[in-house]
Tab-separated table of C-alpha atoms and ligand atoms in Angstrom:
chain	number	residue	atom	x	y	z
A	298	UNK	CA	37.336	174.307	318.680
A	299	UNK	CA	38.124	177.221	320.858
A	300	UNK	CA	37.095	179.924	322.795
A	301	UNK	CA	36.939	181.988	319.306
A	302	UNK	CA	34.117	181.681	316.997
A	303	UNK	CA	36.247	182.357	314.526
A	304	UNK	CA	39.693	183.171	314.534
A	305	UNK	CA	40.955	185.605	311.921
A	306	UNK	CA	45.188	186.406	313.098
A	307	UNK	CA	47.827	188.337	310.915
A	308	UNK	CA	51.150	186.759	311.582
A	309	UNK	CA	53.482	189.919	311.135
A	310	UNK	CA	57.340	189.703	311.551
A	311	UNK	CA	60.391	190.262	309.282
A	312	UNK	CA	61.653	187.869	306.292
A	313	UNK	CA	62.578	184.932	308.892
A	314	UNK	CA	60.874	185.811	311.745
A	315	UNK	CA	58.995	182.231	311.665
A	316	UNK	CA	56.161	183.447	310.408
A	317	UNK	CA	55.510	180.479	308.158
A	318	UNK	CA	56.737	177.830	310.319
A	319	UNK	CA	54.485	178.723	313.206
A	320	UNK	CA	51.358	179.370	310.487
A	321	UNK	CA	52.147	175.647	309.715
A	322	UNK	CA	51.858	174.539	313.191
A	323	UNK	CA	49.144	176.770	314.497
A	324	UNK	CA	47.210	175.989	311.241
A	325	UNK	CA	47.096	171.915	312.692
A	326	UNK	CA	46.125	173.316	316.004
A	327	UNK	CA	43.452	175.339	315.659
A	328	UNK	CA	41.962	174.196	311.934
A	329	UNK	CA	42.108	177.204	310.160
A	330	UNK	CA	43.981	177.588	306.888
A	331	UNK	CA	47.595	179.024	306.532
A	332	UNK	CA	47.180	181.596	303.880
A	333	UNK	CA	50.586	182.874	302.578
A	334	UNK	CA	51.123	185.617	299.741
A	335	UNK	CA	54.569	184.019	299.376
A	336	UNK	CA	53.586	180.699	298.782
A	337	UNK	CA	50.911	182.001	296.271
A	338	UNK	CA	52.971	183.764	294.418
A	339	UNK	CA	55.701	181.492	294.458
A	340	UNK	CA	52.997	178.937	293.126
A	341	UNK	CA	52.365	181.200	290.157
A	342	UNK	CA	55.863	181.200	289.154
A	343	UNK	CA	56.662	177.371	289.420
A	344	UNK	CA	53.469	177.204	286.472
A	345	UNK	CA	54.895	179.394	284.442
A	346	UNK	CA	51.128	182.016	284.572
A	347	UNK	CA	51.705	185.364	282.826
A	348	UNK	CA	51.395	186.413	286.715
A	349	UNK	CA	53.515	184.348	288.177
A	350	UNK	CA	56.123	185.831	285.333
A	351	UNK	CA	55.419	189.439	286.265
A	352	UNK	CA	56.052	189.159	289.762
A	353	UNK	CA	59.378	186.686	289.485
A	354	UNK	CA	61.320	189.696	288.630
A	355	UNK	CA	60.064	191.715	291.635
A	356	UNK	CA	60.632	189.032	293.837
A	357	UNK	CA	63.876	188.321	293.045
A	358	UNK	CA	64.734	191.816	293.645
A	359	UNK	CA	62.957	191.583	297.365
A	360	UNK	CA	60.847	194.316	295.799
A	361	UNK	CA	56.586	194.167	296.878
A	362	UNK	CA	54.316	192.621	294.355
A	363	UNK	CA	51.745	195.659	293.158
A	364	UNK	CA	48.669	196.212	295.796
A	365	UNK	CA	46.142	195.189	293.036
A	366	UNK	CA	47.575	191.559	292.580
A	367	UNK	CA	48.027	190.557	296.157
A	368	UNK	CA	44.931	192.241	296.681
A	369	UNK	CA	42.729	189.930	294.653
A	370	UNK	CA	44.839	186.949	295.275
A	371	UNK	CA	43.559	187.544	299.090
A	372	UNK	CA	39.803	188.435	298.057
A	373	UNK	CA	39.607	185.264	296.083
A	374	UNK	CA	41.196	183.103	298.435
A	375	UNK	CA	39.532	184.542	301.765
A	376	UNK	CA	36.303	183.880	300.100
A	377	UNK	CA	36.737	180.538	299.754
A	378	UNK	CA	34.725	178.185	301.968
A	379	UNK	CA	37.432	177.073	304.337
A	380	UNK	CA	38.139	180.522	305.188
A	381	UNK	CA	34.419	180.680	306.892
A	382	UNK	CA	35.780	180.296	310.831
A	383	UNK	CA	38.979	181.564	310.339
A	384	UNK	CA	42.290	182.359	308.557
A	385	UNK	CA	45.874	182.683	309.693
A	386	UNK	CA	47.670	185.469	306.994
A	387	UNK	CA	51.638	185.075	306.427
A	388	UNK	CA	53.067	187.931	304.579
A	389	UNK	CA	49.911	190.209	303.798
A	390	UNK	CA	49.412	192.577	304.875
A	391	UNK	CA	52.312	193.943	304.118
A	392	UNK	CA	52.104	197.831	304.377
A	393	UNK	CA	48.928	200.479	305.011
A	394	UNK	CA	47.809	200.378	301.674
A	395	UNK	CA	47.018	196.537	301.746
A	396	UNK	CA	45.587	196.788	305.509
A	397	UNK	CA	42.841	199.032	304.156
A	398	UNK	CA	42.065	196.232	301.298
A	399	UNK	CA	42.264	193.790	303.442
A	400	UNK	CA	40.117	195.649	306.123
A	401	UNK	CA	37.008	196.085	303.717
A	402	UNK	CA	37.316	192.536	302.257
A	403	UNK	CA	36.585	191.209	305.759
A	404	UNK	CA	33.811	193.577	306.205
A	405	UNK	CA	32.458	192.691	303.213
A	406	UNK	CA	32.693	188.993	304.094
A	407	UNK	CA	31.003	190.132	307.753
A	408	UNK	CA	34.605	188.783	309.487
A	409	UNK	CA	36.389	190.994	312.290
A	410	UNK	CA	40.408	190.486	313.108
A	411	UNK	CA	40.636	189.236	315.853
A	412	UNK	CA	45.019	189.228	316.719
A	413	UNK	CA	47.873	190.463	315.632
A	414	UNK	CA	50.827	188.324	316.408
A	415	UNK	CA	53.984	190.160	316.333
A	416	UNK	CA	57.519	187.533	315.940
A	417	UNK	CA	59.775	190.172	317.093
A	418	UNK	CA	63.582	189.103	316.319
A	419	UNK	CA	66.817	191.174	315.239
A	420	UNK	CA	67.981	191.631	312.205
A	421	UNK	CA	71.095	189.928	312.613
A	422	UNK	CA	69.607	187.310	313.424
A	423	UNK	CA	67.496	187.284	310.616
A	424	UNK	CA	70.239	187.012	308.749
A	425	UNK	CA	71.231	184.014	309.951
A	426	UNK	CA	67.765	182.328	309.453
A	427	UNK	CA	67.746	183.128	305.987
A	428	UNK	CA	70.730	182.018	304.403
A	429	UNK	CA	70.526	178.378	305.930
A	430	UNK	CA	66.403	178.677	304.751
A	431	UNK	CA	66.267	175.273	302.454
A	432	UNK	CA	62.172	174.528	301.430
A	433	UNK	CA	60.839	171.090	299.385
A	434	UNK	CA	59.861	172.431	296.412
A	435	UNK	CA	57.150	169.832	296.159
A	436	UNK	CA	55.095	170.374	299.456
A	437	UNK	CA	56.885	173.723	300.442
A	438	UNK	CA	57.357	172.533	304.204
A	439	UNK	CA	60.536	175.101	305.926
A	440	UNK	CA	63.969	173.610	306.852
A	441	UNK	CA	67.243	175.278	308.129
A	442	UNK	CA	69.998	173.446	307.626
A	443	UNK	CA	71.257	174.195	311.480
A	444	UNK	CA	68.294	175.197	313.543
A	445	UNK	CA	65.930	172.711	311.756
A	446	UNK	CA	67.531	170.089	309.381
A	447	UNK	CA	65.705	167.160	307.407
A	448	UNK	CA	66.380	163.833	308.945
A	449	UNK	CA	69.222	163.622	306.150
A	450	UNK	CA	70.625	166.976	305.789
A	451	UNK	CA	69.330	167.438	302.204
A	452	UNK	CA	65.462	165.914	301.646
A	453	UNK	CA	62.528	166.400	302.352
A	454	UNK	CA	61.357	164.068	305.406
A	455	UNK	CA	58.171	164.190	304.073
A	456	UNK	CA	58.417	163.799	300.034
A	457	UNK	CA	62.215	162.472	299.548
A	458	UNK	CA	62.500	165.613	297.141
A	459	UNK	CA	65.906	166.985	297.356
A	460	UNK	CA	65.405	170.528	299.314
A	461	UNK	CA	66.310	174.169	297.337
A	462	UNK	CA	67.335	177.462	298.515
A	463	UNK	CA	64.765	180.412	297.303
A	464	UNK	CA	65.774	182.566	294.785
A	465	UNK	CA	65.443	185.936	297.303
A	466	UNK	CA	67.385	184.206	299.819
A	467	UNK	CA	70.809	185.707	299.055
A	468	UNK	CA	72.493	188.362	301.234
A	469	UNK	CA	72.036	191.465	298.576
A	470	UNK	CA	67.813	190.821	298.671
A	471	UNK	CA	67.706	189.520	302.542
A	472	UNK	CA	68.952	193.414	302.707
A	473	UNK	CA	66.288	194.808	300.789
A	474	UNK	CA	63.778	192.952	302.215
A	475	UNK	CA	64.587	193.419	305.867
A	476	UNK	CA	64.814	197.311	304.274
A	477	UNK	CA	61.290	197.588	303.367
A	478	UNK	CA	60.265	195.496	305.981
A	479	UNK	CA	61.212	198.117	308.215
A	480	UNK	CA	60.242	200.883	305.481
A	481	UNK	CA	56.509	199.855	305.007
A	482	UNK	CA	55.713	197.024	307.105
A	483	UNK	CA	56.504	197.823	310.578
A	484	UNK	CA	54.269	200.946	310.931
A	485	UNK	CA	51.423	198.420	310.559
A	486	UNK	CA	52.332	197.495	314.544
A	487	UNK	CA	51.673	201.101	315.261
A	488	UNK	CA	48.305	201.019	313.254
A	489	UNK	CA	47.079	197.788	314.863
A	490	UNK	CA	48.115	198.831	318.608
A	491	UNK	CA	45.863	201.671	318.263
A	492	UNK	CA	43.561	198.800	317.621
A	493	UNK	CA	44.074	196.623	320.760
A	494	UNK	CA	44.701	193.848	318.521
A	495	UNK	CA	48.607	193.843	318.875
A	496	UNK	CA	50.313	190.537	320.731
A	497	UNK	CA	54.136	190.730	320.523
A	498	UNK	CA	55.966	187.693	320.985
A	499	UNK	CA	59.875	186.554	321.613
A	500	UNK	CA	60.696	184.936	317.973
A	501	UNK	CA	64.215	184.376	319.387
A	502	UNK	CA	63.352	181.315	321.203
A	503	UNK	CA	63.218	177.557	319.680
A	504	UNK	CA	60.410	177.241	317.259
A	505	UNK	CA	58.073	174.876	319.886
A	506	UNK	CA	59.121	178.250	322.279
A	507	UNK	CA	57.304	180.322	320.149
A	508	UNK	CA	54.456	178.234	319.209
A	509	UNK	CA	54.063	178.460	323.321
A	510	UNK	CA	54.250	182.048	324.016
A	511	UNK	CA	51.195	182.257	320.741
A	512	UNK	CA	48.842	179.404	322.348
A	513	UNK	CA	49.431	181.363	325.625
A	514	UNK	CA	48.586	184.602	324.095
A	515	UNK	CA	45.952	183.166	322.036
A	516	UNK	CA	44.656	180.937	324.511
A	517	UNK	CA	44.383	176.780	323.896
A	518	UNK	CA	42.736	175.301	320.783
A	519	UNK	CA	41.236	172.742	323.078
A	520	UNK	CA	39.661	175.435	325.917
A	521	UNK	CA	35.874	175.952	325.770
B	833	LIG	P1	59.393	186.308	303.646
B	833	LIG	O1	59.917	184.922	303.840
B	833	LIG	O2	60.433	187.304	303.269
B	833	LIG	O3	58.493	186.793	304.720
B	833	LIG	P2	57.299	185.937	301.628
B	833	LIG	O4	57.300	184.519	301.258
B	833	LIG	O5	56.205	186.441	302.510
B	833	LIG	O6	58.704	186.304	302.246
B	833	LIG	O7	57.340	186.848	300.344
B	833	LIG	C1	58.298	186.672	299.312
B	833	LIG	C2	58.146	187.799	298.287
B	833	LIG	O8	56.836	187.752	297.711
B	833	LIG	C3	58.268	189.208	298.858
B	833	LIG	O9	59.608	189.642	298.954
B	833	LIG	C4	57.456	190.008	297.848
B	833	LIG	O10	58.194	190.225	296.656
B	833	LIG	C5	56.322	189.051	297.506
B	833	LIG	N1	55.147	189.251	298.388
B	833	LIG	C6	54.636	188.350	299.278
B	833	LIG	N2	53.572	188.847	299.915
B	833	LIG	C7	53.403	190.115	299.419
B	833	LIG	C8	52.488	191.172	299.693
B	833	LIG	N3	51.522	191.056	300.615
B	833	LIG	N4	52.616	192.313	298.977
B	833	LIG	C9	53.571	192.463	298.061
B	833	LIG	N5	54.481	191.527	297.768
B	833	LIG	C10	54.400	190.360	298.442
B	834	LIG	P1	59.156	183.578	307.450
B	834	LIG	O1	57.954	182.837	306.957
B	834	LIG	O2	58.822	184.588	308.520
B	834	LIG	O3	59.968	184.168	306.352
B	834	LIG	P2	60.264	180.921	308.044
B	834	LIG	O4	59.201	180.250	308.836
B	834	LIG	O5	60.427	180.539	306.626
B	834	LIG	O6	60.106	182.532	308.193
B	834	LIG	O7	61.650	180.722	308.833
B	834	LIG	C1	62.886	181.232	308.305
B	834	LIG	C2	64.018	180.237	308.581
B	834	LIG	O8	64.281	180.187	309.981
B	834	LIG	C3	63.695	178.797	308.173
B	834	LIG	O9	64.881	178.207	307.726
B	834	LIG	C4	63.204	178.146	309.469
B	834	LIG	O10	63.462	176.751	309.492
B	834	LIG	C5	64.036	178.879	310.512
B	834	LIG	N1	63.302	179.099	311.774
B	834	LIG	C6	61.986	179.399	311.948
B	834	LIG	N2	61.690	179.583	313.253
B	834	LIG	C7	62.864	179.415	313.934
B	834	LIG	C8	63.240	179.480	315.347
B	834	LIG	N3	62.327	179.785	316.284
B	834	LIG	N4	64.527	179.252	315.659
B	834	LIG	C9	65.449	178.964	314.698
B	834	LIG	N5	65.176	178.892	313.367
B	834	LIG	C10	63.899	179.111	312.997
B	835	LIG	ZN1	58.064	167.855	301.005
């Protein structure tokens, strides 16, 4: 598989950094799941659970989910048997309190982290990113209407489902997001340098760009 015997990575980054597009890609390449808090919760609300209906409200406010919900969303799901050589996280952790959970759940499961992959890009940029973000509600693959259109301009290459814009994505709540973001997520880079485990790359470039600079941090999926 690779040089790793397993491969446990945080993608951390803004709202837009990429983060789920390159989870998608490097989730192909090196066979280990794509685990997103967004897309679990988001999951939640499309069925109508009693959770799903408590966090809608927060998330449409760019607001965080409580801890103890993302927390056992991630024990639950990191437990799970594909999870065994290796996980790429999108969107958790997502400030100290949750790296501590999320520390003892992979001692627990005898797992070690072993990268940090920073997206770094500017918030104005960010900006940009967000409010052409369209998404297939069916099999939640990532468009932008400029930077990444469907082969029509409006569905899904994949599913022929007409694409939607997310609820959060509007200029008041790409604000608070990119606020917090800042507030409680970004001191996580400081926690994990101390660590060693910090790579930062350019998120600026074209999305194959960035897939690039990772493998080359990361080294190939096809070495060793
Ligand atoms: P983004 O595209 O902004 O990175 P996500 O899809 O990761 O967004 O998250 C969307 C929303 O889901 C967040 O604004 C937040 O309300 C909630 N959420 C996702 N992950 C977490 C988390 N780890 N802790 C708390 N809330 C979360
Ligand atoms: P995140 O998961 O970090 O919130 P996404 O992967 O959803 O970010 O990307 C946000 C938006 O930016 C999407 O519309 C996506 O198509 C677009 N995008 C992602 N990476 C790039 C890139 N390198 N260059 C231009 N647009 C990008
Ligand atoms: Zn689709």
């Amino acid at each position: 598989m690779s040089i790793y015997r397993s491969l446990n990575l945080i993608l951390l980054g803004p709202p837009g950094s990429g983060k789920g597009t390159q989870a998608k890609v490097l989730s192909e390449k090196y066979h280990i799941p794509h685990v997103s808090t967004g897309d679990m919760l988001r999951d939640e609300v499309r069925r109508g659970t009693g959770l799903g209906r408590q966090a809608k409200a927060i998330m449409d406010r760019g607001e965080l989910v409580p801890d103890e919900i993302v927390g056992s969303m991630i024990l639950h799901r990191l437990d799970k048997e594909d999870c065994a050589r290796g996980v790429i996280l999108d969107g958790y952790p997502r400030n100290v309190a949750q790296a501590g959970v999320l520390d003892g759940i992979l001692a627990e499961l005898g797992r070690t982290l072993e990268r940090v992959i920073v997206i770094d890009v500017d918030d104005e940029e960010i900006v940009r990113r967000l409010g052409g973000r369209r998404s297939c509600p069916k099999c939640g693959r990532v468009y932008h209407l400029v930077f990444n259109p469907p082969r029509d301009g409006k569905t899904c290459d994949d599913c022929g489902v007409a694409l939607v814009q997310r609820d959060d994505d509007r200029e008041d709540v790409i604000r608070e997001r990119l606020r917090l973001y800042h507030q409680k997520t970004a001191p996580l880079i400081e926690l994990y340098e101390k660590r060693g485990l910090i790579v930062t790359i350019d998120g600026s470039q074209p999305v194959e760009g960035v897939t690039g600079s990772i493998i080359d941090a990361l080294g190939s999926p096809l070495s060793a």
